[in-house]
């Protein structure tokens, strides 16, 4: 049985919060790509020891703007959570999704503060910064996924379950983990592009294969390989799930996922050929977020309690008698 449809106001808020959060995520990538992460020094939440910075530099303005917009995103997440809990009966899937949206928003703020306070910004080339970037990316994906599910279930769709899902569950679980791994490799690759910019494509290749290359550059070369491998896995999984759970939602999401991932691969190639300009990094990240959102929606549709099922058991061999 489907859950009740949320009020129009709540649905508008849930979508607005998701879109606004994506904009904040992109601005955060702009902060990293422009080397503005230290624009407020190692102070947090104040900026250079001041609530409102005086005579700020361009980097300070970029970083301070990110903090202000992130603060508004936090407020929206709080409102979304409180409204979600108050307006929906116990057991409604929106309640859990809205709570997780706020939890991951809080951990997102904590990771952002840690990046500043531990000086994992600007020209820091340590391997530790790579780990911080990985944690940041994973938390961002989980945050966006929780908000996407809030929007999904606000439309009155059924809750999901991982129990007794068979091959469908394994394919979707593997795809979700695979995209997280791919996202981490992309975050590290983007960090390498920022810290060690190349003047030409040939120089970039020489950087990657040099025996004295920094570890971040050695990891950067893995991203294109993972993108192709994970792309094959995700597209195959989406097509299989659409066959095993043939609802209109799964078929639509599977088609969207295939198209978006193809466009994402093209964007990745363009980003590589253009030597990762800031604007193209932002386009590439936005495409990655869209692929993740559609995969989350595919998972919610394919794992829905009442999703139509195709028998996954093998067909018995004909008897010879």
Tab-separated table of N, CA and C in Angstrom, residues 39-133:
chain	number	residue	atom	x	y	z
A	39	UNK	N	40.396	31.010	2.573
A	39	UNK	CA	40.035	32.425	2.484
A	39	UNK	C	39.665	33.045	3.816
A	40	UNK	N	39.244	32.203	4.769
A	40	UNK	CA	38.921	32.694	6.113
A	40	UNK	C	39.960	32.238	7.126
A	41	UNK	N	41.143	31.869	6.630
A	41	UNK	CA	42.189	31.379	7.518
A	41	UNK	C	41.802	30.036	8.109
A	42	UNK	N	42.324	29.731	9.303
A	42	UNK	CA	41.960	28.478	9.955
A	42	UNK	C	40.935	28.732	11.059
A	43	UNK	N	40.070	29.733	10.817
A	43	UNK	CA	39.010	30.068	11.770
A	43	UNK	C	37.678	29.490	11.303
A	44	UNK	N	36.917	28.969	12.257
A	44	UNK	CA	35.565	28.469	11.966
A	44	UNK	C	34.772	28.463	13.257
A	45	UNK	N	33.545	28.970	13.285
A	45	UNK	CA	32.762	29.429	12.137
A	45	UNK	C	33.021	30.872	11.726
A	46	UNK	N	33.791	31.629	12.539
A	46	UNK	CA	34.091	33.009	12.147
A	46	UNK	C	35.090	33.011	10.998
A	47	UNK	N	35.255	34.157	10.376
A	47	UNK	CA	36.132	34.282	9.212
A	47	UNK	C	37.288	35.217	9.547
A	48	UNK	N	38.482	34.671	9.593
A	48	UNK	CA	39.668	35.448	9.970
A	48	UNK	C	39.481	36.143	11.324
A	49	UNK	N	38.792	35.448	12.231
A	49	UNK	CA	38.566	35.972	13.570
A	49	UNK	C	37.447	36.982	13.669
A	50	UNK	N	36.715	37.215	12.574
A	50	UNK	CA	35.639	38.197	12.556
A	50	UNK	C	34.345	37.558	12.090
A	51	UNK	N	33.245	38.025	12.628
A	51	UNK	CA	31.950	37.518	12.173
A	51	UNK	C	31.697	37.956	10.738
A	52	UNK	N	31.964	39.214	10.455
A	52	UNK	CA	31.879	39.751	9.092
A	52	UNK	C	33.255	40.279	8.725
A	53	UNK	N	33.934	39.650	7.762
A	53	UNK	CA	35.296	40.075	7.435
A	53	UNK	C	35.349	41.489	6.870
A	54	UNK	N	36.352	42.242	7.305
A	54	UNK	CA	36.550	43.600	6.797
A	54	UNK	C	37.616	43.575	5.715
A	55	UNK	N	37.420	44.394	4.690
A	55	UNK	CA	38.353	44.467	3.564
A	55	UNK	C	38.746	43.073	3.082
A	56	UNK	N	37.755	42.208	2.733
A	56	UNK	CA	38.064	40.833	2.349
A	56	UNK	C	38.714	40.753	0.975
A	57	UNK	N	39.562	39.746	0.803
A	57	UNK	CA	40.124	39.448	-0.509
A	57	UNK	C	39.096	38.665	-1.311
A	58	UNK	N	39.399	38.418	-2.583
A	58	UNK	CA	38.481	37.642	-3.421
A	58	UNK	C	38.301	36.231	-2.858
A	59	UNK	N	39.397	35.618	-2.406
A	59	UNK	CA	39.304	34.279	-1.837
A	59	UNK	C	38.455	34.269	-0.570
A	60	UNK	N	38.579	35.321	0.222
A	60	UNK	CA	37.769	35.417	1.429
A	60	UNK	C	36.285	35.521	1.080
A	61	UNK	N	35.963	36.330	0.074
A	61	UNK	CA	34.575	36.467	-0.352
A	61	UNK	C	34.011	35.133	-0.839
A	62	UNK	N	34.812	34.380	-1.586
A	62	UNK	CA	34.354	33.085	-2.109
A	62	UNK	C	34.078	32.116	-0.962
A	63	UNK	N	35.010	32.027	-0.023
A	63	UNK	CA	34.845	31.114	1.105
A	63	UNK	C	33.717	31.574	2.031
A	64	UNK	N	33.643	32.871	2.293
A	64	UNK	CA	32.617	33.385	3.203
A	64	UNK	C	31.222	33.193	2.605
A	65	UNK	N	31.096	33.380	1.301
A	65	UNK	CA	29.821	33.143	0.631
A	65	UNK	C	29.401	31.687	0.790
A	66	UNK	N	30.367	30.783	0.685
A	66	UNK	CA	30.051	29.366	0.852
A	66	UNK	C	29.535	29.084	2.264
A	67	UNK	N	30.127	29.729	3.254
A	67	UNK	CA	29.678	29.515	4.632
A	67	UNK	C	28.265	30.044	4.839
A	68	UNK	N	27.974	31.214	4.268
A	68	UNK	CA	26.637	31.784	4.419
A	68	UNK	C	25.582	30.922	3.735
A	69	UNK	N	25.869	30.500	2.517
A	69	UNK	CA	24.907	29.669	1.792
A	69	UNK	C	24.748	28.302	2.460
A	70	UNK	N	25.831	27.777	3.035
A	70	UNK	CA	25.744	26.506	3.759
A	70	UNK	C	24.875	26.657	5.007
A	71	UNK	N	24.961	27.808	5.655
A	71	UNK	CA	24.126	28.066	6.821
A	71	UNK	C	22.650	28.052	6.473
A	72	UNK	N	22.306	28.642	5.321
A	72	UNK	CA	20.911	28.637	4.882
A	72	UNK	C	20.467	27.211	4.554
A	73	UNK	N	21.366	26.421	3.963
A	73	UNK	CA	21.039	25.027	3.667
A	73	UNK	C	20.745	24.262	4.954
A	74	UNK	N	21.495	24.555	6.011
A	74	UNK	CA	21.258	23.920	7.309
A	74	UNK	C	19.868	24.276	7.837
A	75	UNK	N	19.494	25.545	7.712
A	75	UNK	CA	18.176	25.981	8.171
A	75	UNK	C	17.072	25.255	7.396
A	76	UNK	N	17.247	25.142	6.089
A	76	UNK	CA	16.262	24.435	5.268
A	76	UNK	C	16.147	22.971	5.684
A	77	UNK	N	17.288	22.346	5.997
A	77	UNK	CA	17.267	20.946	6.419
A	77	UNK	C	16.534	20.778	7.747
A	78	UNK	N	16.718	21.729	8.649
A	78	UNK	CA	16.019	21.684	9.934
A	78	UNK	C	14.513	21.818	9.709
A	79	UNK	N	14.112	22.790	8.890
A	79	UNK	CA	12.683	22.995	8.609
A	79	UNK	C	12.106	21.753	7.941
A	80	UNK	N	12.842	21.181	6.997
A	80	UNK	CA	12.378	19.984	6.294
A	80	UNK	C	12.168	18.828	7.272
A	81	UNK	N	13.085	18.662	8.205
A	81	UNK	CA	12.987	17.581	9.180
A	81	UNK	C	11.807	17.783	10.127
A	82	UNK	N	11.706	18.980	10.686
A	82	UNK	CA	10.618	19.256	11.635
A	82	UNK	C	9.256	19.131	10.948
A	83	UNK	N	9.128	19.715	9.769
A	83	UNK	CA	7.867	19.640	9.037
A	83	UNK	C	7.567	18.191	8.651
A	84	UNK	N	8.587	17.467	8.222
A	84	UNK	CA	8.381	16.079	7.837
A	84	UNK	C	7.885	15.227	8.986
A	85	UNK	N	8.413	15.453	10.170
A	85	UNK	CA	7.994	14.683	11.344
A	85	UNK	C	6.587	15.071	11.805
A	86	UNK	N	6.278	16.345	11.751
A	86	UNK	CA	4.991	16.827	12.265
A	86	UNK	C	3.839	16.560	11.292
A	87	UNK	N	4.127	16.535	10.005
A	87	UNK	CA	3.054	16.444	9.011
A	87	UNK	C	2.783	15.022	8.526
A	88	UNK	N	3.584	14.055	8.976
A	88	UNK	CA	3.398	12.696	8.486
A	88	UNK	C	3.243	11.721	9.657
A	89	UNK	N	2.356	10.759	9.468
A	89	UNK	CA	2.100	9.770	10.509
A	89	UNK	C	3.297	8.852	10.685
A	90	UNK	N	3.382	8.231	11.862
A	90	UNK	CA	4.462	7.277	12.120
A	90	UNK	C	4.417	6.151	11.083
A	91	UNK	N	5.595	5.784	10.589
A	91	UNK	CA	5.669	4.751	9.566
A	91	UNK	C	5.766	5.298	8.161
A	92	UNK	N	5.448	6.582	7.980
A	92	UNK	CA	5.564	7.195	6.643
A	92	UNK	C	7.052	7.317	6.308
A	93	UNK	N	7.490	6.848	5.129
A	93	UNK	CA	8.914	6.862	4.789
A	93	UNK	C	9.528	8.253	4.731
A	94	UNK	N	8.720	9.286	4.508
A	94	UNK	CA	9.246	10.651	4.469
A	94	UNK	C	9.913	11.012	5.787
A	95	UNK	N	9.369	10.542	6.892
A	95	UNK	CA	9.901	10.896	8.213
A	95	UNK	C	11.374	10.484	8.333
A	96	UNK	N	11.663	9.250	7.984
A	96	UNK	CA	13.036	8.755	8.112
A	96	UNK	C	13.962	9.481	7.142
A	97	UNK	N	13.505	9.702	5.901
A	97	UNK	CA	14.339	10.381	4.914
A	97	UNK	C	14.653	11.812	5.338
A	98	UNK	N	13.664	12.510	5.908
A	98	UNK	CA	13.878	13.888	6.341
A	98	UNK	C	14.850	13.947	7.518
A	99	UNK	N	14.745	12.978	8.437
A	99	UNK	CA	15.676	12.933	9.568
A	99	UNK	C	17.097	12.687	9.082
A	100	UNK	N	17.269	11.738	8.169
A	100	UNK	CA	18.610	11.467	7.643
A	100	UNK	C	19.150	12.659	6.854
A	101	UNK	N	18.274	13.414	6.208
A	101	UNK	CA	18.724	14.620	5.504
A	101	UNK	C	19.367	15.587	6.473
A	102	UNK	N	18.746	15.764	7.638
A	102	UNK	CA	19.305	16.667	8.645
A	102	UNK	C	20.587	16.086	9.254
A	103	UNK	N	20.603	14.787	9.526
A	103	UNK	CA	21.803	14.157	10.098
A	103	UNK	C	22.999	14.336	9.173
A	104	UNK	N	22.798	14.064	7.895
A	104	UNK	CA	23.914	14.185	6.953
A	104	UNK	C	24.282	15.649	6.695
A	105	UNK	N	23.324	16.564	6.866
A	105	UNK	CA	23.661	17.988	6.763
A	105	UNK	C	24.560	18.394	7.926
A	106	UNK	N	24.280	17.860	9.114
A	106	UNK	CA	25.115	18.151	10.280
A	106	UNK	C	26.517	17.573	10.114
A	107	UNK	N	26.609	16.346	9.633
A	107	UNK	CA	27.939	15.762	9.410
A	107	UNK	C	28.672	16.462	8.264
A	108	UNK	N	27.913	16.974	7.296
A	108	UNK	CA	28.526	17.749	6.213
A	108	UNK	C	29.182	19.011	6.773
A	109	UNK	N	28.481	19.670	7.686
A	109	UNK	CA	29.038	20.868	8.313
A	109	UNK	C	30.271	20.512	9.145
A	110	UNK	N	30.213	19.361	9.830
A	110	UNK	CA	31.344	18.936	10.654
A	110	UNK	C	32.577	18.650	9.796
A	111	UNK	N	32.372	17.991	8.669
A	111	UNK	CA	33.500	17.714	7.779
A	111	UNK	C	34.061	19.008	7.205
A	112	UNK	N	33.176	19.932	6.814
A	112	UNK	CA	33.637	21.222	6.297
A	112	UNK	C	34.435	21.991	7.324
A	113	UNK	N	33.968	21.955	8.577
A	113	UNK	CA	34.717	22.627	9.645
A	113	UNK	C	36.072	21.957	9.852
A	114	UNK	N	36.099	20.622	9.792
A	114	UNK	CA	37.358	19.901	9.964
A	114	UNK	C	38.370	20.242	8.884
A	115	UNK	N	37.899	20.398	7.658
A	115	UNK	CA	38.802	20.766	6.565
A	115	UNK	C	39.510	22.085	6.856
A	116	UNK	N	38.755	23.021	7.414
A	116	UNK	CA	39.324	24.344	7.717
A	116	UNK	C	40.228	24.290	8.949
A	117	UNK	N	39.711	23.712	10.030
A	117	UNK	CA	40.447	23.720	11.293
A	117	UNK	C	41.738	22.899	11.230
A	118	UNK	N	41.736	21.834	10.436
A	118	UNK	CA	42.941	21.013	10.288
A	118	UNK	C	43.765	21.403	9.065
A	119	UNK	N	43.389	22.523	8.457
A	119	UNK	CA	44.125	23.110	7.336
A	119	UNK	C	44.244	22.152	6.146
A	120	UNK	N	43.156	21.434	5.856
A	120	UNK	CA	43.119	20.542	4.700
A	120	UNK	C	42.554	21.279	3.492
A	121	UNK	N	43.082	22.468	3.227
A	121	UNK	CA	42.576	23.323	2.166
A	121	UNK	C	43.753	23.940	1.411
A	122	UNK	N	43.396	24.783	0.440
A	122	UNK	CA	44.388	25.558	-0.327
A	122	UNK	C	45.455	24.653	-0.922
A	123	UNK	N	46.739	24.845	-0.555
A	123	UNK	CA	47.845	24.123	-1.184
A	123	UNK	C	48.292	22.894	-0.398
A	124	UNK	N	47.494	22.426	0.526
A	124	UNK	CA	47.846	21.232	1.298
A	124	UNK	C	47.875	20.020	0.370
A	125	UNK	N	49.042	19.371	0.248
A	125	UNK	CA	49.223	18.248	-0.666
A	125	UNK	C	49.300	16.908	0.059
A	126	UNK	N	48.933	16.861	1.321
A	126	UNK	CA	49.093	15.641	2.112
A	126	UNK	C	48.083	14.576	1.697
A	127	UNK	N	48.470	13.321	1.941
A	127	UNK	CA	47.563	12.217	1.673
A	127	UNK	C	46.336	12.300	2.586
A	128	UNK	N	46.526	12.859	3.784
A	128	UNK	CA	45.406	13.018	4.707
A	128	UNK	C	44.294	13.850	4.083
A	129	UNK	N	44.672	14.845	3.285
A	129	UNK	CA	43.652	15.658	2.637
A	129	UNK	C	42.829	14.808	1.670
A	130	UNK	N	43.479	13.846	1.028
A	130	UNK	CA	42.751	12.939	0.148
A	130	UNK	C	41.691	12.149	0.907
A	131	UNK	N	42.032	11.685	2.120
A	131	UNK	CA	41.064	10.968	2.946
A	131	UNK	C	39.913	11.882	3.354
A	132	UNK	N	40.234	13.119	3.697
A	132	UNK	CA	39.190	14.078	4.044
A	132	UNK	C	38.257	14.329	2.858
A	133	UNK	N	38.832	14.441	1.661
A	133	UNK	CA	38.023	14.658	0.469
A	133	UNK	C	37.113	13.457	0.204
